[in-house]
Coordinates of C-alpha atoms in Angstrom, one line a residue:
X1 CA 306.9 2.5 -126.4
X2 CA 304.3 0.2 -125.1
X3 CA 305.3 -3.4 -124.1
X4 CA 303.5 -5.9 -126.0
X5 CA 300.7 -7.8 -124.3
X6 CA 300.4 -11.5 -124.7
X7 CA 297.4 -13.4 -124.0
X8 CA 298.6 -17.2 -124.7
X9 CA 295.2 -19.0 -123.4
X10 CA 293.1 -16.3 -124.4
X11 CA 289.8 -17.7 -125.6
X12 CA 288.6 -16.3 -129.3
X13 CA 284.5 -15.8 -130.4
X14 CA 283.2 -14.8 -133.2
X15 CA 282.4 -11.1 -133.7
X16 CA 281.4 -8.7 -136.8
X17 CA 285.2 -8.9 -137.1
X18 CA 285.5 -12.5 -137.3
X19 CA 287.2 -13.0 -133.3
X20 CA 286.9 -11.1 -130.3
X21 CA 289.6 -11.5 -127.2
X22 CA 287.1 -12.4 -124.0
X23 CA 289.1 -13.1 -121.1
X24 CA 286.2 -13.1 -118.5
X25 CA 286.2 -16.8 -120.4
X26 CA 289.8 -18.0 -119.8
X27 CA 290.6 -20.3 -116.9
X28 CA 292.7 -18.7 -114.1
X29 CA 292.1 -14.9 -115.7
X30 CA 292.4 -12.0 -113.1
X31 CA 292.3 -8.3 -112.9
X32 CA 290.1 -5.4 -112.6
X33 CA 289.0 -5.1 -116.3
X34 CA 288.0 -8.7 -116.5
X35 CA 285.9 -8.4 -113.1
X36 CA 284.2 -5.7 -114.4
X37 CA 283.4 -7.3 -117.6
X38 CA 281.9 -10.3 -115.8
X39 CA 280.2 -7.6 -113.5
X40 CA 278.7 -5.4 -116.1
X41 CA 277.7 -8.2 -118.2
X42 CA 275.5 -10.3 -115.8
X43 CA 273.4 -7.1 -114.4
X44 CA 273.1 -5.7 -118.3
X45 CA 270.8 -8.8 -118.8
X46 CA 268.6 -8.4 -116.0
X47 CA 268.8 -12.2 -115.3
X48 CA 269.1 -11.0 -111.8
X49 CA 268.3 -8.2 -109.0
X50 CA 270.4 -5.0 -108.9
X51 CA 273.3 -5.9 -106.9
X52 CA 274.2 -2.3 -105.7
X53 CA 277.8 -3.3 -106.4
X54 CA 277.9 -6.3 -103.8
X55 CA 278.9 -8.8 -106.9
X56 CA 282.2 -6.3 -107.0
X57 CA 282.9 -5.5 -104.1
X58 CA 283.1 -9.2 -103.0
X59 CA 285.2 -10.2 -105.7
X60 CA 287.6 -7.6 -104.4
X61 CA 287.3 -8.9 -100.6
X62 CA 287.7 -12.6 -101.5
X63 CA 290.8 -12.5 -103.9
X64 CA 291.4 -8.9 -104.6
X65 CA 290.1 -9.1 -108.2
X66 CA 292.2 -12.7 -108.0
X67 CA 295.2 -11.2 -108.0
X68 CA 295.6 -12.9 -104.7
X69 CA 298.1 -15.6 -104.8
X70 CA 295.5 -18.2 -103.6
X71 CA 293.1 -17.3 -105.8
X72 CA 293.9 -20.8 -108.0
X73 CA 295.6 -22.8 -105.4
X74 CA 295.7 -26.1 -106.2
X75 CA 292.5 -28.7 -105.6
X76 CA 290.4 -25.5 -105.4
X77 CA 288.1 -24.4 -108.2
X78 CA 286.2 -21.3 -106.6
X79 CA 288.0 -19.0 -108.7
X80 CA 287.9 -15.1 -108.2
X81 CA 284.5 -15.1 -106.5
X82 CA 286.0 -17.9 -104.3
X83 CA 282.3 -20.2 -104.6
X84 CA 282.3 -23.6 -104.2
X85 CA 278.6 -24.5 -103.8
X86 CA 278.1 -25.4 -107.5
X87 CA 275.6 -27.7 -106.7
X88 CA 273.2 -25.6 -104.9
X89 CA 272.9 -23.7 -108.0
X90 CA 271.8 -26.4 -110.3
X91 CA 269.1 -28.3 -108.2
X92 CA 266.4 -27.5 -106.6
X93 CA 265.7 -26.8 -102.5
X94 CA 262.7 -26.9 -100.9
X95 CA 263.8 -23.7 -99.1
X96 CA 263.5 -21.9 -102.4
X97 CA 260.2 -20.4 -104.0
X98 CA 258.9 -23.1 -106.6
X99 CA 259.7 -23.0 -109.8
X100 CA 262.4 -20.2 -108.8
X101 CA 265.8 -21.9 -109.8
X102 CA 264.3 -22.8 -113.6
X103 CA 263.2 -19.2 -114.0
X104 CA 267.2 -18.4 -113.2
X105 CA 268.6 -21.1 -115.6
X106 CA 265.8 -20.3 -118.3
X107 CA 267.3 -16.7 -118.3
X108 CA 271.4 -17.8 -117.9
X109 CA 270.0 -20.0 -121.3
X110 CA 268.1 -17.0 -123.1
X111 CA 271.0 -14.6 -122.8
X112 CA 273.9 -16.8 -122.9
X113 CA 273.2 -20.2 -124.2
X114 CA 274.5 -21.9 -121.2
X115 CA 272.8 -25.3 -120.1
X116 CA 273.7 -24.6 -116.5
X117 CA 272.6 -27.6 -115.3
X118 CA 275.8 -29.2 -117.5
X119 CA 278.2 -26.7 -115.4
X120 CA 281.3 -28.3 -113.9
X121 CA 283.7 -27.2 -111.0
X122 CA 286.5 -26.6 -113.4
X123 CA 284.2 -24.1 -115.4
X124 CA 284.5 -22.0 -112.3
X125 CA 288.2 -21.2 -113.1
X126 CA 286.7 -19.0 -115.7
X127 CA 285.7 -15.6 -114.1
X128 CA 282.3 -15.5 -115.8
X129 CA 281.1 -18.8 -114.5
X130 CA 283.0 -18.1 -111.0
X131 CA 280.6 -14.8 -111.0
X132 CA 277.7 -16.0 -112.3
X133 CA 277.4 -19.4 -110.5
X134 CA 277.6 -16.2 -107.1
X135 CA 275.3 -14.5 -109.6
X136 CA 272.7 -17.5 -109.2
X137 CA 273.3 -18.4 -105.6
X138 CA 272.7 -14.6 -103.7
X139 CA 269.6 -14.8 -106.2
X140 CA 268.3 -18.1 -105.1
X141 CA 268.5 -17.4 -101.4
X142 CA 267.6 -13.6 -100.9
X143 CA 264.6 -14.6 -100.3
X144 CA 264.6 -16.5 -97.5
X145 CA 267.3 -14.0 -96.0
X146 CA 266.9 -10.3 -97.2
X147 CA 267.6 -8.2 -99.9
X148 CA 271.2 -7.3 -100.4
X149 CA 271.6 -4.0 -98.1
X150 CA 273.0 -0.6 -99.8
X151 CA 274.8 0.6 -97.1
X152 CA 278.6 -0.7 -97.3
X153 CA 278.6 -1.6 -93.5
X154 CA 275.7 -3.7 -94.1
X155 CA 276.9 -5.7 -96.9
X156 CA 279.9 -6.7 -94.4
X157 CA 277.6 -8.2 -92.1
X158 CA 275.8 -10.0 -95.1
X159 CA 278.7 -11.1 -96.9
X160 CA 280.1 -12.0 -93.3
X161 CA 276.5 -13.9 -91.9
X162 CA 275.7 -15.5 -95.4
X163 CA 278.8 -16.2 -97.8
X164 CA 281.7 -16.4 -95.7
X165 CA 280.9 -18.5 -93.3
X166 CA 283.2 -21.2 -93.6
X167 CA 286.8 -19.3 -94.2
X168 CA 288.8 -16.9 -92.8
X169 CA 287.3 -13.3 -92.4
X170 CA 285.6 -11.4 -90.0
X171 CA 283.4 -9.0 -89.7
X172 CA 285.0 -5.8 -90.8
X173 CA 287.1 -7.2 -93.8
X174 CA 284.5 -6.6 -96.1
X175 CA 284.0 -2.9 -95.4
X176 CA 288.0 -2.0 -95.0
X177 CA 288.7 -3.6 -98.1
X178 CA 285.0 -2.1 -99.5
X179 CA 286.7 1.4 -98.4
X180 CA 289.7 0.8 -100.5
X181 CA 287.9 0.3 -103.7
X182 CA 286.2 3.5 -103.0
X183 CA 288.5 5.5 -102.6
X184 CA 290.1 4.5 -106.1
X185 CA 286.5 4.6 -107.6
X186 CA 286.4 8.7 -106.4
X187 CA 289.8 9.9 -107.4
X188 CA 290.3 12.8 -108.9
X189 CA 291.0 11.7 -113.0
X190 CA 290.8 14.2 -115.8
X191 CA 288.8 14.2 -119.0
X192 CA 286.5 15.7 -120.9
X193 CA 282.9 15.5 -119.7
X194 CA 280.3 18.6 -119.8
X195 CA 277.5 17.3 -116.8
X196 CA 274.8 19.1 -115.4
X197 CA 273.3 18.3 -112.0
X198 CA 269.4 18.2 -111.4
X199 CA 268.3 18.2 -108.1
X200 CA 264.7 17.0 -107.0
X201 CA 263.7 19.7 -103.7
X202 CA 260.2 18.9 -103.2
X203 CA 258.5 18.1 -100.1
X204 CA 258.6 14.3 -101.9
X205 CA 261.9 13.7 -101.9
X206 CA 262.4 15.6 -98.0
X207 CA 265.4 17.3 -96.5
X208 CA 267.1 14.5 -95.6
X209 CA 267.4 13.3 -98.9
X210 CA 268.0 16.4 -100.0
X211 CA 270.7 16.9 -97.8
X212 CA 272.6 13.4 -98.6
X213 CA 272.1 13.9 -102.4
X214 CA 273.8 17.5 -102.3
X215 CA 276.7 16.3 -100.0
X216 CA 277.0 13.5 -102.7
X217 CA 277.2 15.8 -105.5
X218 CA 279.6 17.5 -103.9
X219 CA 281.5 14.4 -103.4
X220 CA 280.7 13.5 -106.8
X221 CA 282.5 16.5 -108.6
X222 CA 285.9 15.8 -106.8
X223 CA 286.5 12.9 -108.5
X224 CA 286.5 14.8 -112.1
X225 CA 289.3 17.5 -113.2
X226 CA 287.8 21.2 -113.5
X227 CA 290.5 22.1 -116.2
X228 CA 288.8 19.8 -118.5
X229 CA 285.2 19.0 -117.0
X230 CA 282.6 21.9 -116.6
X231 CA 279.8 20.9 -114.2
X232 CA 277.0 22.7 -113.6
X233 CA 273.8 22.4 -111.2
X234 CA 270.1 23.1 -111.0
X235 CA 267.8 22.3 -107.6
X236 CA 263.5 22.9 -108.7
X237 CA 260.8 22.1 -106.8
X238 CA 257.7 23.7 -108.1
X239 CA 259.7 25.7 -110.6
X240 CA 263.6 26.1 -110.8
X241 CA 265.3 27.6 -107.3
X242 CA 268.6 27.8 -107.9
X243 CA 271.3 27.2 -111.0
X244 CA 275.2 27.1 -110.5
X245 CA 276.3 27.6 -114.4
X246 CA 277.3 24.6 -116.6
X247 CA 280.2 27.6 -117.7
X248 CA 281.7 28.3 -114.7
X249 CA 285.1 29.2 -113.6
X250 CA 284.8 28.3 -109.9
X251 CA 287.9 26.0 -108.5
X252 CA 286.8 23.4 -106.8
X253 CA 286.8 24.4 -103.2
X254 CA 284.0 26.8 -104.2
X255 CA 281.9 24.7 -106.2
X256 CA 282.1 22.2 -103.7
X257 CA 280.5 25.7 -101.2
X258 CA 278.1 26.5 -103.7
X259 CA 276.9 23.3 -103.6
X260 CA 276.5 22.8 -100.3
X261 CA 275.2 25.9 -99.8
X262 CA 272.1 24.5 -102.0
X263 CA 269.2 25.3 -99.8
X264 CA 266.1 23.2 -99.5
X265 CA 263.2 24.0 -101.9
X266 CA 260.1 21.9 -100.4
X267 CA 257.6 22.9 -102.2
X268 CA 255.6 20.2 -105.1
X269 CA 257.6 18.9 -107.3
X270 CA 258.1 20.2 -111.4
X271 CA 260.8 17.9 -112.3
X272 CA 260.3 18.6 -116.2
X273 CA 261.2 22.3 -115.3
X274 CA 264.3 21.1 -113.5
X275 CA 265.2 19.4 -116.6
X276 CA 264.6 21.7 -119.2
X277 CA 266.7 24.2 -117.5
X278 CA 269.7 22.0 -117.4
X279 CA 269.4 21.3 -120.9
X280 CA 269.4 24.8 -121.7
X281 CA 272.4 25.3 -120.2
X282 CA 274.0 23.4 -123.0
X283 CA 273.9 26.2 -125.1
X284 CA 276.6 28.1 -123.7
X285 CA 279.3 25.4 -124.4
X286 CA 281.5 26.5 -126.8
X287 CA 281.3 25.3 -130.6
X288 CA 284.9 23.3 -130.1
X289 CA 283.4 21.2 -127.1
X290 CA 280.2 20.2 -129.7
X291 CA 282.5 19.4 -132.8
X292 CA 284.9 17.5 -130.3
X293 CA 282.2 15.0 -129.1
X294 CA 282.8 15.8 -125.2
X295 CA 280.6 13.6 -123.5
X296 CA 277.5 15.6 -122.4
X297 CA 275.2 14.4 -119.7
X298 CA 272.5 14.8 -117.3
X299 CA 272.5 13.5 -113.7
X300 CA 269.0 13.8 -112.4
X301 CA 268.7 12.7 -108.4
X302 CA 264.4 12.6 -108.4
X303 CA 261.9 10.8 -106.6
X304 CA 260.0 10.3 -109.8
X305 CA 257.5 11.6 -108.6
X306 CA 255.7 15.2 -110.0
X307 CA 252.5 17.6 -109.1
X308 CA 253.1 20.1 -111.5
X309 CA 253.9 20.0 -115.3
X310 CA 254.6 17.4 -118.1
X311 CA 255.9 14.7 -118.0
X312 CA 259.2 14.7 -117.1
X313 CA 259.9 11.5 -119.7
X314 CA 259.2 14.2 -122.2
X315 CA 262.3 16.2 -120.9
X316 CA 264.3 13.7 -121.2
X317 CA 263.4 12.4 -124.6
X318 CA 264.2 15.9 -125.9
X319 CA 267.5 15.7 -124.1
X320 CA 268.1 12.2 -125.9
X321 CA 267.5 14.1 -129.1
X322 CA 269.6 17.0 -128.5
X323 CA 272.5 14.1 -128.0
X324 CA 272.9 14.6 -124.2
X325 CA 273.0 11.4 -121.6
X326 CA 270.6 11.2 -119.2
X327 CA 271.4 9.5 -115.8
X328 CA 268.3 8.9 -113.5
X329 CA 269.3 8.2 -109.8
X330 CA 266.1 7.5 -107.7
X331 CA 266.2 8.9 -104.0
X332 CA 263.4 9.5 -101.4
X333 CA 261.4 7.3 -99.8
X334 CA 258.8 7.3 -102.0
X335 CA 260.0 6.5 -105.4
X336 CA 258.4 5.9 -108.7
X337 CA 260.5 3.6 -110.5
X338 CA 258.6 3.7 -113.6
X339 CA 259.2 7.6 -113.9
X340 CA 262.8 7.0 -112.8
X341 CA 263.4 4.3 -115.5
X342 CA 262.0 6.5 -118.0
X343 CA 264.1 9.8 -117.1
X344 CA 266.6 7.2 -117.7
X345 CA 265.3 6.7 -120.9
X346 CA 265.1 3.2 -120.2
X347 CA 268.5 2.4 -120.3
X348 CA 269.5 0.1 -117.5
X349 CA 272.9 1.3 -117.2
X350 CA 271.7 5.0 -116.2
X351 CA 269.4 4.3 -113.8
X352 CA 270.6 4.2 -110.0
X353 CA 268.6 4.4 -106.8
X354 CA 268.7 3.8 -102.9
X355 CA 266.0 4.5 -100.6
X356 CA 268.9 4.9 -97.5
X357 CA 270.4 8.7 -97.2
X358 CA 273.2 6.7 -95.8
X359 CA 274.4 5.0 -98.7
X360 CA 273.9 7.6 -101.1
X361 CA 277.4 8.7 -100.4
X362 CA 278.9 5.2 -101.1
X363 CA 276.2 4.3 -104.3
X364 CA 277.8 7.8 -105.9
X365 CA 280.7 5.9 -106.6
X366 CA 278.8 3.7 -109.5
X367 CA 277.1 6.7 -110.7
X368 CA 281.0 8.5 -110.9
X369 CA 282.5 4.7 -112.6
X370 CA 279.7 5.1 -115.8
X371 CA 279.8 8.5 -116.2
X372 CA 283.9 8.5 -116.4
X373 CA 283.6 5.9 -119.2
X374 CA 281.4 7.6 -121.6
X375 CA 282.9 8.2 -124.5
X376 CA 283.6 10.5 -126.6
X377 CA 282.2 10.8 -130.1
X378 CA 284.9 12.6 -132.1
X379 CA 284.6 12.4 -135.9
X380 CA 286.9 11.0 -138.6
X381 CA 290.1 13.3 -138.8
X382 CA 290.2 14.4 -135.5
X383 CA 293.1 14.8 -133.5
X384 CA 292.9 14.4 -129.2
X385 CA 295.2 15.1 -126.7
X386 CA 295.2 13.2 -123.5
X387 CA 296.8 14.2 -119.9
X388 CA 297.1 11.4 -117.0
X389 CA 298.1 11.6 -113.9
X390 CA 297.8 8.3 -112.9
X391 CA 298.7 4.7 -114.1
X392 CA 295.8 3.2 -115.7
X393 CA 293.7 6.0 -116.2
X394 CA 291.5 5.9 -119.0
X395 CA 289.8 7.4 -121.9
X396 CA 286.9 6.3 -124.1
X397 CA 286.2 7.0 -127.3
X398 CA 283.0 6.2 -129.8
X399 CA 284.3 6.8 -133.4
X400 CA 281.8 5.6 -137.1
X401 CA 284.0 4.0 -139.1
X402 CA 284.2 4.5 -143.0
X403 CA 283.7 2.1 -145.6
X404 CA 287.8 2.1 -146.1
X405 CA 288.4 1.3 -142.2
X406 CA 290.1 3.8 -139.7
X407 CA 294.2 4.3 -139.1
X408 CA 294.5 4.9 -135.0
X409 CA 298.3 7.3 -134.4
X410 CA 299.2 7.4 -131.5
X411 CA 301.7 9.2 -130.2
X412 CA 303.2 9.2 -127.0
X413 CA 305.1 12.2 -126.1
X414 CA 305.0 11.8 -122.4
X415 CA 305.0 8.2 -120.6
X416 CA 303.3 5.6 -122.0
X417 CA 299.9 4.5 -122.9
X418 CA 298.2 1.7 -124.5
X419 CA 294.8 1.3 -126.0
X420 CA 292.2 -1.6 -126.6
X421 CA 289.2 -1.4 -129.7
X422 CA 286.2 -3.6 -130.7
X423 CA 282.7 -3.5 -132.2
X424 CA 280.6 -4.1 -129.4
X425 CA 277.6 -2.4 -128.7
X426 CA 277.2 0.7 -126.8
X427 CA 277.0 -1.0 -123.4
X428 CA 280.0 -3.4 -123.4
X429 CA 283.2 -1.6 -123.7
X430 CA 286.5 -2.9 -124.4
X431 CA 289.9 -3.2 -122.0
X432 CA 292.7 -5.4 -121.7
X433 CA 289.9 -8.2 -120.5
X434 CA 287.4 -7.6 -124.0
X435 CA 288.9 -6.2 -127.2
X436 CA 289.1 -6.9 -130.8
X437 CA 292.1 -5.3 -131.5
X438 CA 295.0 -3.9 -129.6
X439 CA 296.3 -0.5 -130.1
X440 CA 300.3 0.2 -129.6
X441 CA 302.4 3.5 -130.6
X442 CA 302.4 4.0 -133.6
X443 CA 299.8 3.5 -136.3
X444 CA 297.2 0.6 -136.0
X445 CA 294.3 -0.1 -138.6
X446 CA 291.5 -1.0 -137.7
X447 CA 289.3 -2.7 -140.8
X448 CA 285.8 -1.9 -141.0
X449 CA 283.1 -4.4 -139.6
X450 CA 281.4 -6.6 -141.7
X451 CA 278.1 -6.5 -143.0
X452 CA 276.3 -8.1 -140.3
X453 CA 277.7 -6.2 -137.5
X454 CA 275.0 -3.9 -135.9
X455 CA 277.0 -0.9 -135.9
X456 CA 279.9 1.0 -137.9
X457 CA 281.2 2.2 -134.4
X458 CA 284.1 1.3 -132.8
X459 CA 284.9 1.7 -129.6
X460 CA 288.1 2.8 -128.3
X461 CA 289.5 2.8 -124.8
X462 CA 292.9 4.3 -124.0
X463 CA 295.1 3.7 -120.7
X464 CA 298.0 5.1 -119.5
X465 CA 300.7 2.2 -118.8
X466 CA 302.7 4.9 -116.4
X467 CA 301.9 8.0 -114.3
X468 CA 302.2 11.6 -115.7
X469 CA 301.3 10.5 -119.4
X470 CA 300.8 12.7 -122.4
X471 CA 299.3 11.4 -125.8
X472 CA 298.5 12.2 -128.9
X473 CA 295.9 10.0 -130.8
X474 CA 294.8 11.4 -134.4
X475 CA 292.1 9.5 -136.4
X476 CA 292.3 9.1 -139.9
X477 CA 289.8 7.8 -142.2
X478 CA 291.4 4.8 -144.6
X479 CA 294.8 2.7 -144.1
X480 CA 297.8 4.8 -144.2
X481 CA 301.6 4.2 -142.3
X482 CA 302.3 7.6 -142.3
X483 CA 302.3 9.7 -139.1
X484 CA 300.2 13.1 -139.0
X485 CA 301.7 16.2 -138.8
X486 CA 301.4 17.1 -135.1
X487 CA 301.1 21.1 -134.1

């Protein structure tokens, strides 16, 4: 059984549901989901520069996700991003660019209807303004440092030479305990994901690149389970070079070889051929994987840049329409952002780039976080079973909800898990920090969204409460009590 959860101070908003649980916006909240829901929510508006996890990653050094025990000491109202320079957030400097901190607090207004100006110390006990007051400072004063660095060794020094200068920590703290969150980010979790690779080998991108972005991928497909992933991979330059199967049976000490074993192209570059190949490969997937929903997606590492062909856009427009994901990660040291962005199909959350070989290996980590929370779709009477290996693994889930509402059974056979749901859009998922409704063993209704919600989907996110769980969830259209039969 799962232990119920109790959120006492939790803070309540109005959603198509009537209230939605936020704790990014109660005082003294902690944890990894609500870091991450601070996190994901600040760069999704685009208020500020891409971060290239810093914003993270410091939250982790400071207070370990404020889990520290002096997080909220008393007197002190930094909270988890430990800041305490409010005011140089909210009035101007003549060491910033004119008209610079208005442009900042017009956006922080536009997006979230916050008067920043009218910001107090004690609103910093709430994780959103503790990270977005940080948010606002690194913004304001970048420019008369330098851009935040992509390489995890260079963020210590920044953090270190910029941040941190009055408190405790040295150089070197920000990278060891950089090195831990890492090494969580890449372990190897299962569920079910079908991902093909697309590998830019032109003379534009160059063997460097090349090289970093296939030791990545390499790195990248250790952090997924083969028994229920299949990954595949394409290289191209002026046409395709190379194809590792999206069905394969290789363990994955030899697709980790094959990989590797990639050789370098160089010749101009045909991204849209790359593409189309990979897409193609989704054909072989078995009908069971389709009617499932398994996430399916497209990693594309590309300069942006192409000699030869159409538009690569194109490609991955068709892709959108034959309901694959694209992920665009720019690389090289030429890159056309534009191109990349599109590839992306403009979605910010897909799009990734780094013009250091260096820190391609420690920016796969992001790329690895997103793709292991896309959900999958499965429809109304489905039934999904759910290995975990770990405590707090997770699994997402995307379900359109009939006019009668949905009943959620879950079933645990094996350990325990627990699950979170809400109606909030496609980029904002919930977890114990965001969530409409909780989901415990048992059956759990969930009602259908009003009228003025934008969508009929829900979004569901399982975790596992102990290691070596197994679950059963079935969805069922309608409110009912009683259980499914299970096979």
């Amino acid at each position: 059984m799962c232990k119920a959860v109790l959120y006492s101070t939790t803070l309540l908003f109005a959603t198509a549901l009537g209230y939605l649980v936020d704790r990014s916006l109660e005082p003294k909240a902690h944890g990894r989901d609500v870091v991450e829901t601070v996190v994901h929510r600040i760069q999704r508006a685009r208020v500020f520069s891409d971060d290239k996890d810093f914003f993270r990653r410091v939250a982790y050094t400071e207070s370990k996700f404020g889990e520290d025990p002096e997080t909220y000491r008393d007197g002190y109202y930094g909270g988890i991003w430990q800041f305490d320079r409010l005011a140089a957030t909210q009035k101007d400097d003549p060491h910033y660019a004119p008209d610079r901190l208005n442009i900042i607090h017009q956006g922080i207004k536009r997006e979230w209807g916050i008067d920043w100006k009218q910001v107090t110390n004690e609103d910093l006990l709430k994780p959103f303004y503790s990270g977005l007051a940080f948010a606002v400072y690194v913004e304001l004063t970048s420019p008369s440092r330098a851009p935040i660095p992509d390489t995890v060794k260079g963020q210590d020094g920044y953090w270190k030479d910029w941040y941190n200068t009055n408190y405790k920590g040295k150089y070197g703290d920000f990278e060891t305990r950089v090195q831990e969150l890492l090494e969580e980010d890449m372990r190897a979790e299962g569920g079910k994901i079908d991902m093909m690779v697309v590998v830019d080998g032109s003379f534009r991108v160059g063997f460097d690149a090349f090289a970093s972005v296939r030791d990545s991928v390499a790195r990248l497909v250790s952090a997924f389970d083969l028994k229920e992933a299949h990954i595949g991979m394409v290289t191209y330059s002026s046409e395709v070079t190379r194809r590792i199967p999206l069905m394969n049976s290789f363990p994955m000490a030899k697709l980790q070889e094959r990989i590797l074993g990639m050789p370098y192209p160089r010749g101009a570059a045909n991204p849209h051929t790359g593409i189309m190949r990979a897409v193609r490969e989704f054909q072989s997937l078995p009908e069971a994987r389709k009617r499932g929903g398994v996430p399916r997606l497209l990693l594309v590492f590309t300069s942006g840049q192409y000699d030869l062909g159409d538009d690569p856009a194109e490609a991955a427009k068709f892709a959108a329409e034959s309901d694959i994901k694209t992920c665009a990660f720019g690389v090289g040291l030429s890159i056309n952002m534009k191109e990349v962005h599109a590839i992306a199909n403009n979605d910010p959350d897909f799009f990734f780039m780094t013009k250091f070989n260096e820190a391609l290996k420690e920016q796969i980590a992001r790329v690895v976080r997103r793709m292991k929370s896309v959900p999958q779709t499965p429809m109304v009477g489905s039934e999904m079973t759910e290995t975990m290996k770990r405590a707090s693994e997770k699994r997402y889930y995307r379900v359109r909800v009939p006019e009668n509402g949905l009943t959620i059974h879950l079933i645990n056979e094996k350990g325990a898990t627990r699950g979170f749901w809400a109606y909030t859009p496609a980029s904002e998922q919930p977890s114990s920090a965001l969530f409409d409704g909780v989901l415990a063993a048992g059956a759990t209704f969930i009602p259908p969204p009003r009228t003025r919600a934008p969508s009929r989907d829900v979004t569901i996110v399982l975790e596992s409460s102990e290691p070596d769980s197994f679950v059963r969830m079935k969805i069922v259209a309608g409110a009912t009590t009683k259980a499914p039969a299970v096979n």
